[in-house]
Amino acid sequence: MVFTLLATAGRILHRLIQDKGLDADALYLECGLDPAKLDDAKARYPVDQMRTLWHLAQQRIPDPCWGLAAGKLWRPTDYHALGYAFMASRTLEEALIRLARYYRIVTQDTGLQITINQDSLSVTSMQRSTEADIATLQDAHMSLILEMCREVYGPGLPLLEVQLSHPWQSCDYEHYFGCPVRYDDDSSGLTFALSTVRKKLPAGNLDLANESDRILADLDAFLSGPKLTHRVRQEICRRLPSGNPSAKDVARELALAPRTLQRKLREEGTTYKKVSEDVRKEVAQRYLKGGRHPLSEVTFLTGFSNQPAFSRAYKAWTGRSPSADQGPT
């Protein structure tokens, strides 16, 4: 599988290279990357070629700390609808969970993991081991997440700790992050106090966040699943308020025999049951966290006939009751 990166996200590295006085277009072309795609919201670059570009830039820029400037150069449109969804989130916890959920839209080979403990929340970058020697790329990832958080929270955002998977270098990391930094860690990440990430943000906009989520869900389904799986997901979403559609119902709408639908889904590595449950879980979580719908209404919108059945299914999906995930109204 060829992993890809959202071309508009590549604008950040382009700005970084330009900021250091180099010809960014020339470096992109040297790595086989067309700079004209940087402003195409639908275009994507192969990750391996972008990694080659990072190596090349790291070799030609003498300053070892240049990756830390990435966050200051980020713009919401660099991350498609995810930038606006992040900015419109009501809390940093909500914003970071949203970022982790849809980060594969930005890049398919790097994931973000959210870990919530009794009094802290950590966001960890799960990079491929081949990136361990690109210290500036690790710095850029942490800088981007931190500056996105500062943008919505304010400049006084406190951090508990930062973890970097590369060795120490003289970049004054403690001053930049404003907290203790661990080097040569297993992975790179940021740790916040739980009270900090659950503080209400002044620019939260539920309608904008929900609309962005719908765009992201469609884009995510298109990227992560072959064509038929994506079409099945869309049809299930459309029919849910009228009850949970059967495979026969969806097959008829897609002009397929039920057995053909099931066979093609198996060829794509999934089943109708799994697709249906994934869609219902995602829809339920979106409505619950939105805080605008009572449980009885979420039950109806996710195709369940009664609330106890919905509660049992939700607990089986997430290990929590629906009320535990219901956002503030």
mmCIF file of C-alpha atoms in Angstrom:
data_model
loop_
_atom_site.group_PDB
_atom_site.id
_atom_site.type_symbol
_atom_site.label_atom_id
_atom_site.label_comp_id
_atom_site.label_asym_id
_atom_site.label_seq_id
_atom_site.Cartn_x
_atom_site.Cartn_y
_atom_site.Cartn_z
ATOM 1 C CA MET A 1 0.000 0.000 0.000
ATOM 2 C CA VAL A 2 1.257 3.483 -0.900
ATOM 3 C CA PHE A 3 0.726 5.821 2.059
ATOM 4 C CA THR A 4 -0.151 9.392 1.161
ATOM 5 C CA LEU A 5 -0.170 12.831 2.759
ATOM 6 C CA LEU A 6 -2.660 15.636 2.195
ATOM 7 C CA ALA A 7 -0.938 17.967 -0.277
ATOM 8 C CA THR A 8 -2.155 21.120 1.492
ATOM 9 C CA ALA A 9 -0.430 19.870 4.670
ATOM 10 C CA GLY A 10 2.763 19.894 2.630
ATOM 11 C CA ARG A 11 2.536 23.679 2.592
ATOM 12 C CA ILE A 12 3.898 23.732 6.132
ATOM 13 C CA LEU A 13 7.217 22.185 5.109
ATOM 14 C CA HIS A 14 7.254 24.409 2.029
ATOM 15 C CA ARG A 15 6.940 27.501 4.266
ATOM 16 C CA LEU A 16 9.620 26.163 6.619
ATOM 17 C CA ILE A 17 12.084 25.677 3.757
ATOM 18 C CA GLN A 18 11.332 29.116 2.351
ATOM 19 C CA ASP A 19 11.689 30.621 5.815
ATOM 20 C CA LYS A 20 15.255 29.281 5.880
ATOM 21 C CA GLY A 21 16.105 31.024 2.611
ATOM 22 C CA LEU A 22 16.059 27.970 0.339
ATOM 23 C CA ASP A 23 14.170 27.494 -2.919
ATOM 24 C CA ALA A 24 11.296 25.334 -1.692
ATOM 25 C CA ASP A 25 9.850 24.680 -5.162
ATOM 26 C CA ALA A 26 13.243 23.408 -6.357
ATOM 27 C CA LEU A 27 13.549 20.989 -3.415
ATOM 28 C CA TYR A 28 10.028 19.665 -3.999
ATOM 29 C CA LEU A 29 10.771 19.083 -7.660
ATOM 30 C CA GLU A 30 14.078 17.409 -6.764
ATOM 31 C CA CYS A 31 12.058 14.849 -4.767
ATOM 32 C CA GLY A 32 9.520 14.321 -7.555
ATOM 33 C CA LEU A 33 6.803 16.416 -5.883
ATOM 34 C CA ASP A 34 4.806 18.910 -7.932
ATOM 35 C CA PRO A 35 4.552 22.230 -6.001
ATOM 36 C CA ALA A 36 1.431 23.102 -8.010
ATOM 37 C CA LYS A 37 -0.497 20.522 -5.966
ATOM 38 C CA LEU A 38 0.107 22.387 -2.680
ATOM 39 C CA ASP A 39 -3.080 24.402 -3.091
ATOM 40 C CA ASP A 40 -5.208 21.524 -4.391
ATOM 41 C CA ALA A 41 -7.445 20.374 -1.518
ATOM 42 C CA LYS A 42 -8.023 17.005 -3.214
ATOM 43 C CA ALA A 43 -4.391 16.225 -4.057
ATOM 44 C CA ARG A 44 -2.105 13.933 -2.050
ATOM 45 C CA TYR A 45 1.649 13.294 -2.027
ATOM 46 C CA PRO A 46 3.316 9.880 -1.501
ATOM 47 C CA VAL A 47 4.618 9.775 2.080
ATOM 48 C CA ASP A 48 7.924 8.175 1.079
ATOM 49 C CA GLN A 49 8.727 11.102 -1.221
ATOM 50 C CA MET A 50 7.794 13.575 1.517
ATOM 51 C CA ARG A 51 10.120 11.721 3.885
ATOM 52 C CA THR A 52 12.901 12.007 1.310
ATOM 53 C CA LEU A 53 12.194 15.742 1.198
ATOM 54 C CA TRP A 54 12.486 15.983 4.994
ATOM 55 C CA HIS A 55 15.858 14.203 4.835
ATOM 56 C CA LEU A 56 17.024 16.554 2.103
ATOM 57 C CA ALA A 57 15.892 19.664 3.971
ATOM 58 C CA GLN A 58 17.526 18.427 7.177
ATOM 59 C CA GLN A 59 20.811 18.001 5.306
ATOM 60 C CA ARG A 60 20.706 21.474 3.754
ATOM 61 C CA ILE A 61 19.489 23.513 6.716
ATOM 62 C CA PRO A 62 22.313 23.869 9.275
ATOM 63 C CA ASP A 63 20.023 24.916 12.153
ATOM 64 C CA PRO A 64 19.054 21.683 14.021
ATOM 65 C CA CYS A 65 16.059 23.419 15.614
ATOM 66 C CA TRP A 66 14.185 24.546 12.502
ATOM 67 C CA GLY A 67 11.386 21.966 12.918
ATOM 68 C CA LEU A 68 10.132 23.792 16.015
ATOM 69 C CA ALA A 69 8.950 26.669 13.802
ATOM 70 C CA ALA A 70 6.345 24.457 12.062
ATOM 71 C CA GLY A 71 3.516 25.273 14.444
ATOM 72 C CA LYS A 72 3.821 29.016 13.899
ATOM 73 C CA LEU A 73 3.440 28.465 10.153
ATOM 74 C CA TRP A 74 0.330 26.252 10.346
ATOM 75 C CA ARG A 75 -2.982 27.525 8.959
ATOM 76 C CA PRO A 76 -6.363 25.812 9.521
ATOM 77 C CA THR A 77 -6.870 25.159 5.791
ATOM 78 C CA ASP A 78 -3.629 23.141 5.697
ATOM 79 C CA TYR A 79 -5.575 20.323 7.351
ATOM 80 C CA HIS A 80 -8.746 20.579 5.235
ATOM 81 C CA ALA A 81 -11.929 20.491 7.371
ATOM 82 C CA LEU A 82 -9.937 19.060 10.296
ATOM 83 C CA GLY A 83 -8.378 22.472 10.908
ATOM 84 C CA TYR A 84 -11.791 24.094 11.312
ATOM 85 C CA ALA A 85 -13.166 21.176 13.342
ATOM 86 C CA PHE A 86 -10.227 21.519 15.743
ATOM 87 C CA MET A 87 -10.661 25.292 16.054
ATOM 88 C CA ALA A 88 -14.420 24.962 16.655
ATOM 89 C CA SER A 89 -14.103 22.322 19.415
ATOM 90 C CA ARG A 90 -15.501 23.241 22.827
ATOM 91 C CA THR A 91 -12.577 21.880 24.866
ATOM 92 C CA LEU A 92 -8.993 20.860 24.140
ATOM 93 C CA GLU A 93 -9.905 17.293 25.046
ATOM 94 C CA GLU A 94 -12.586 17.305 22.363
ATOM 95 C CA ALA A 95 -10.206 18.970 19.890
ATOM 96 C CA LEU A 96 -7.388 16.462 20.471
ATOM 97 C CA ILE A 97 -9.706 13.447 20.278
ATOM 98 C CA ARG A 98 -11.069 14.828 17.013
ATOM 99 C CA LEU A 99 -7.525 15.390 15.728
ATOM 100 C CA ALA A 100 -6.517 11.816 16.597
ATOM 101 C CA ARG A 101 -9.661 10.333 15.059
ATOM 102 C CA TYR A 102 -9.172 12.000 11.688
ATOM 103 C CA TYR A 103 -5.392 12.430 11.535
ATOM 104 C CA ARG A 104 -5.054 9.762 8.862
ATOM 105 C CA ILE A 105 -6.737 12.252 6.524
ATOM 106 C CA VAL A 106 -3.619 14.389 6.959
ATOM 107 C CA THR A 107 -1.164 11.493 6.703
ATOM 108 C CA GLN A 108 -1.888 7.798 6.417
ATOM 109 C CA ASP A 109 1.286 6.457 8.013
ATOM 110 C CA THR A 110 1.325 8.409 11.286
ATOM 111 C CA GLY A 111 -1.331 7.998 13.956
ATOM 112 C CA LEU A 112 -2.086 9.950 17.100
ATOM 113 C CA GLN A 113 -2.959 8.115 20.292
ATOM 114 C CA ILE A 114 -4.899 9.740 23.140
ATOM 115 C CA THR A 115 -4.333 8.363 26.649
ATOM 116 C CA ILE A 116 -6.441 9.656 29.543
ATOM 117 C CA ASN A 117 -5.309 8.935 33.075
ATOM 118 C CA GLN A 118 -6.721 10.035 36.413
ATOM 119 C CA ASP A 119 -5.414 13.592 36.165
ATOM 120 C CA SER A 120 -3.760 13.928 32.738
ATOM 121 C CA LEU A 121 -4.246 13.524 29.015
ATOM 122 C CA SER A 122 -1.409 12.581 26.665
ATOM 123 C CA VAL A 123 -1.329 12.777 22.883
ATOM 124 C CA THR A 124 1.352 10.557 21.354
ATOM 125 C CA SER A 125 2.634 10.470 17.780
ATOM 126 C CA MET A 126 2.791 6.891 16.502
ATOM 127 C CA GLN A 127 5.371 7.243 13.723
ATOM 128 C CA ARG A 128 7.075 4.583 11.675
ATOM 129 C CA SER A 129 10.476 3.571 13.042
ATOM 130 C CA THR A 130 12.119 4.745 9.807
ATOM 131 C CA GLU A 131 11.440 8.324 10.918
ATOM 132 C CA ALA A 132 13.537 8.002 14.064
ATOM 133 C CA ASP A 133 16.504 9.681 12.395
ATOM 134 C CA ILE A 134 14.511 12.743 11.275
ATOM 135 C CA ALA A 135 14.619 14.778 14.475
ATOM 136 C CA THR A 136 13.226 17.877 12.776
ATOM 137 C CA LEU A 137 10.141 15.925 11.685
ATOM 138 C CA GLN A 138 9.462 14.824 15.266
ATOM 139 C CA ASP A 139 9.956 18.399 16.474
ATOM 140 C CA ALA A 140 7.583 19.657 13.777
ATOM 141 C CA HIS A 141 4.854 17.185 14.807
ATOM 142 C CA MET A 142 5.020 18.283 18.441
ATOM 143 C CA SER A 143 5.249 21.958 17.502
ATOM 144 C CA LEU A 144 2.193 21.700 15.247
ATOM 145 C CA ILE A 145 0.017 20.058 17.892
ATOM 146 C CA LEU A 146 1.157 22.478 20.595
ATOM 147 C CA GLU A 147 0.624 25.625 18.502
ATOM 148 C CA MET A 148 -2.800 24.396 17.387
ATOM 149 C CA CYS A 149 -3.693 23.988 21.060
ATOM 150 C CA ARG A 150 -2.276 27.407 21.933
ATOM 151 C CA GLU A 151 -4.297 28.940 19.106
ATOM 152 C CA VAL A 152 -7.603 27.868 20.651
ATOM 153 C CA TYR A 153 -6.616 27.989 24.334
ATOM 154 C CA GLY A 154 -4.367 31.036 24.469
ATOM 155 C CA PRO A 155 -0.628 31.606 24.917
ATOM 156 C CA GLY A 156 -0.698 30.629 28.602
ATOM 157 C CA LEU A 157 -1.463 26.984 27.875
ATOM 158 C CA PRO A 158 0.381 24.875 30.494
ATOM 159 C CA LEU A 159 2.014 21.535 29.683
ATOM 160 C CA LEU A 160 2.967 18.910 32.243
ATOM 161 C CA GLU A 161 5.627 17.159 30.177
ATOM 162 C CA VAL A 162 6.904 16.578 26.644
ATOM 163 C CA GLN A 163 8.426 13.343 25.364
ATOM 164 C CA LEU A 164 10.771 13.287 22.347
ATOM 165 C CA SER A 165 12.042 10.083 20.774
ATOM 166 C CA HIS A 166 15.281 11.630 19.568
ATOM 167 C CA PRO A 167 18.386 12.464 21.665
ATOM 168 C CA TRP A 168 18.940 15.822 23.330
ATOM 169 C CA GLN A 169 20.213 18.637 21.146
ATOM 170 C CA SER A 170 20.828 22.293 21.951
ATOM 171 C CA CYS A 171 17.446 23.680 20.939
ATOM 172 C CA ASP A 172 16.268 24.986 24.338
ATOM 173 C CA TYR A 173 13.258 22.648 24.233
ATOM 174 C CA GLU A 174 12.325 23.308 27.856
ATOM 175 C CA HIS A 175 11.965 27.022 27.114
ATOM 176 C CA TYR A 176 9.926 26.437 23.963
ATOM 177 C CA PHE A 177 7.527 23.916 25.522
ATOM 178 C CA GLY A 178 7.535 25.534 28.964
ATOM 179 C CA CYS A 179 7.830 22.246 30.841
ATOM 180 C CA PRO A 180 10.199 19.303 31.499
ATOM 181 C CA VAL A 181 11.236 17.346 28.399
ATOM 182 C CA ARG A 182 12.224 13.658 28.232
ATOM 183 C CA TYR A 183 14.604 12.642 25.437
ATOM 184 C CA ASP A 184 15.239 9.290 23.754
ATOM 185 C CA ASP A 185 11.746 8.206 24.734
ATOM 186 C CA ASP A 186 9.875 5.379 23.030
ATOM 187 C CA SER A 187 7.683 7.923 21.242
ATOM 188 C CA SER A 188 7.066 11.659 21.001
ATOM 189 C CA GLY A 189 4.113 13.235 22.795
ATOM 190 C CA LEU A 190 2.607 16.014 24.886
ATOM 191 C CA THR A 191 1.004 15.628 28.321
ATOM 192 C CA PHE A 192 -1.578 18.073 29.693
ATOM 193 C CA ALA A 193 -3.421 18.284 32.991
ATOM 194 C CA LEU A 194 -6.946 16.929 32.630
ATOM 195 C CA SER A 195 -8.333 20.113 34.195
ATOM 196 C CA THR A 196 -6.633 22.113 31.435
ATOM 197 C CA VAL A 197 -7.981 20.145 28.480
ATOM 198 C CA ARG A 198 -11.515 20.107 29.921
ATOM 199 C CA LYS A 199 -11.709 23.869 30.312
ATOM 200 C CA LYS A 200 -14.346 25.419 28.032
ATOM 201 C CA LEU A 201 -12.792 27.218 25.062
ATOM 202 C CA PRO A 202 -14.006 30.722 24.163
ATOM 203 C CA ALA A 203 -14.274 30.092 20.404
ATOM 204 C CA GLY A 204 -16.128 26.766 20.521
ATOM 205 C CA ASN A 205 -18.769 26.468 17.798
ATOM 206 C CA LEU A 206 -20.855 23.309 17.905
ATOM 207 C CA ASP A 207 -22.550 23.818 14.533
ATOM 208 C CA LEU A 208 -19.241 24.377 12.736
ATOM 209 C CA ALA A 209 -17.621 21.428 14.513
ATOM 210 C CA ASN A 210 -20.487 19.093 13.617
ATOM 211 C CA GLU A 211 -20.556 20.221 9.990
ATOM 212 C CA SER A 212 -16.793 19.727 9.734
ATOM 213 C CA ASP A 213 -17.187 16.269 11.299
ATOM 214 C CA ARG A 214 -19.614 15.269 8.554
ATOM 215 C CA ILE A 215 -17.162 16.344 5.863
ATOM 216 C CA LEU A 216 -14.318 14.537 7.647
ATOM 217 C CA ALA A 217 -16.310 11.331 8.109
ATOM 218 C CA ASP A 218 -17.019 11.151 4.380
ATOM 219 C CA LEU A 219 -13.408 11.907 3.491
ATOM 220 C CA ASP A 220 -12.110 9.399 6.025
ATOM 221 C CA ALA A 221 -14.403 6.693 4.701
ATOM 222 C CA PHE A 222 -13.283 7.408 1.145
ATOM 223 C CA LEU A 223 -9.585 7.206 2.075
ATOM 224 C CA SER A 224 -9.737 4.241 4.420
ATOM 225 C CA GLY A 225 -12.210 2.059 2.580
ATOM 226 C CA PRO A 226 -12.594 0.887 -1.014
ATOM 227 C CA LYS A 227 -15.432 2.285 -3.083
ATOM 228 C CA LEU A 228 -18.206 -0.172 -2.236
ATOM 229 C CA THR A 229 -17.569 0.068 1.518
ATOM 230 C CA HIS A 230 -17.829 3.853 1.258
ATOM 231 C CA ARG A 231 -21.118 3.623 -0.678
ATOM 232 C CA VAL A 232 -22.539 1.173 1.870
ATOM 233 C CA ARG A 233 -21.581 3.513 4.724
ATOM 234 C CA GLN A 234 -23.302 6.438 3.020
ATOM 235 C CA GLU A 235 -26.480 4.446 2.418
ATOM 236 C CA ILE A 236 -26.605 3.207 6.027
ATOM 237 C CA CYS A 237 -26.176 6.778 7.295
ATOM 238 C CA ARG A 238 -28.991 7.992 5.066
ATOM 239 C CA ARG A 239 -31.402 5.295 6.230
ATOM 240 C CA LEU A 240 -30.622 5.153 9.972
ATOM 241 C CA PRO A 241 -33.358 7.563 11.146
ATOM 242 C CA SER A 242 -35.898 5.185 9.576
ATOM 243 C CA GLY A 243 -34.452 2.169 11.373
ATOM 244 C CA ASN A 244 -31.360 0.026 10.990
ATOM 245 C CA PRO A 245 -31.267 -0.984 7.300
ATOM 246 C CA SER A 246 -30.652 -4.611 6.444
ATOM 247 C CA ALA A 247 -28.045 -5.809 3.985
ATOM 248 C CA LYS A 248 -30.930 -6.667 1.644
ATOM 249 C CA ASP A 249 -32.242 -3.086 1.821
ATOM 250 C CA VAL A 250 -28.849 -1.577 1.050
ATOM 251 C CA ALA A 251 -28.089 -4.111 -1.686
ATOM 252 C CA ARG A 252 -31.350 -3.254 -3.436
ATOM 253 C CA GLU A 253 -30.548 0.470 -3.291
ATOM 254 C CA LEU A 254 -27.089 -0.200 -4.780
ATOM 255 C CA ALA A 255 -28.554 -2.453 -7.500
ATOM 256 C CA LEU A 256 -26.741 -5.538 -6.190
ATOM 257 C CA ALA A 257 -27.901 -8.957 -5.124
ATOM 258 C CA PRO A 258 -27.511 -9.404 -1.327
ATOM 259 C CA ARG A 259 -25.023 -12.242 -1.816
ATOM 260 C CA THR A 260 -23.000 -10.131 -4.255
ATOM 261 C CA LEU A 261 -22.909 -7.267 -1.760
ATOM 262 C CA GLN A 262 -21.640 -9.561 1.000
ATOM 263 C CA ARG A 263 -19.062 -11.171 -1.292
ATOM 264 C CA LYS A 264 -17.687 -7.824 -2.502
ATOM 265 C CA LEU A 265 -17.469 -6.524 1.060
ATOM 266 C CA ARG A 266 -15.538 -9.646 2.096
ATOM 267 C CA GLU A 267 -13.159 -9.001 -0.805
ATOM 268 C CA GLU A 268 -12.607 -5.535 0.653
ATOM 269 C CA GLY A 269 -11.797 -7.038 4.040
ATOM 270 C CA THR A 270 -15.021 -6.313 5.885
ATOM 271 C CA THR A 271 -18.632 -7.436 6.351
ATOM 272 C CA TYR A 272 -21.981 -5.712 6.241
ATOM 273 C CA LYS A 273 -22.404 -6.219 9.986
ATOM 274 C CA LYS A 274 -19.071 -4.565 10.774
ATOM 275 C CA VAL A 275 -19.725 -1.609 8.456
ATOM 276 C CA SER A 276 -23.184 -1.124 9.976
ATOM 277 C CA GLU A 277 -21.920 -1.248 13.561
ATOM 278 C CA ASP A 278 -19.040 1.132 12.791
ATOM 279 C CA VAL A 279 -21.414 3.658 11.251
ATOM 280 C CA ARG A 280 -23.913 3.465 14.106
ATOM 281 C CA LYS A 281 -21.153 3.824 16.692
ATOM 282 C CA GLU A 282 -19.672 6.877 14.940
ATOM 283 C CA VAL A 283 -23.071 8.528 14.511
ATOM 284 C CA ALA A 284 -23.965 7.840 18.144
ATOM 285 C CA GLN A 285 -20.702 9.305 19.435
ATOM 286 C CA ARG A 286 -21.077 12.402 17.271
ATOM 287 C CA TYR A 287 -24.615 13.110 18.498
ATOM 288 C CA LEU A 288 -23.810 12.333 22.130
ATOM 289 C CA LYS A 289 -20.710 14.509 22.264
ATOM 290 C CA GLY A 290 -22.579 17.282 20.480
ATOM 291 C CA GLY A 291 -24.783 17.602 23.561
ATOM 292 C CA ARG A 292 -27.828 18.790 21.603
ATOM 293 C CA HIS A 293 -29.840 15.581 21.490
ATOM 294 C CA PRO A 294 -31.378 13.653 24.416
ATOM 295 C CA LEU A 295 -30.690 9.923 24.632
ATOM 296 C CA SER A 296 -34.166 9.122 23.325
ATOM 297 C CA GLU A 297 -33.451 11.105 20.158
ATOM 298 C CA VAL A 298 -29.980 9.599 19.673
ATOM 299 C CA THR A 299 -31.619 6.174 19.990
ATOM 300 C CA PHE A 300 -33.933 7.037 17.104
ATOM 301 C CA LEU A 301 -31.206 8.650 14.958
ATOM 302 C CA THR A 302 -28.999 5.549 15.200
ATOM 303 C CA GLY A 303 -31.732 3.154 14.121
ATOM 304 C CA PHE A 304 -32.625 1.560 17.481
ATOM 305 C CA SER A 305 -36.215 0.879 18.427
ATOM 306 C CA ASN A 306 -35.758 1.479 22.163
ATOM 307 C CA GLN A 307 -33.305 3.116 24.559
ATOM 308 C CA PRO A 308 -32.265 -0.029 26.508
ATOM 309 C CA ALA A 309 -31.205 -1.718 23.255
ATOM 310 C CA PHE A 310 -29.195 1.367 22.276
ATOM 311 C CA SER A 311 -27.548 1.539 25.705
ATOM 312 C CA ARG A 312 -26.528 -2.126 25.561
ATOM 313 C CA ALA A 313 -25.086 -1.739 22.075
ATOM 314 C CA TYR A 314 -23.220 1.452 22.973
ATOM 315 C CA LYS A 315 -21.659 -0.172 26.029
ATOM 316 C CA ALA A 316 -20.597 -3.159 23.890
ATOM 317 C CA TRP A 317 -18.965 -0.768 21.395
ATOM 318 C CA THR A 318 -17.180 1.520 23.828
ATOM 319 C CA GLY A 319 -17.203 -0.068 27.274
ATOM 320 C CA ARG A 320 -19.133 2.995 28.585
ATOM 321 C CA SER A 321 -22.738 3.961 28.975
ATOM 322 C CA PRO A 322 -24.153 6.578 26.578
ATOM 323 C CA SER A 323 -24.638 9.055 29.441
ATOM 324 C CA ALA A 324 -20.889 8.891 30.217
ATOM 325 C CA ASP A 325 -20.088 10.282 26.766
ATOM 326 C CA GLN A 326 -22.911 12.798 26.539
ATOM 327 C CA GLY A 327 -21.529 16.314 26.130
ATOM 328 C CA PRO A 328 -22.762 19.407 27.979
ATOM 329 C CA THR A 329 -25.899 20.959 26.565
#
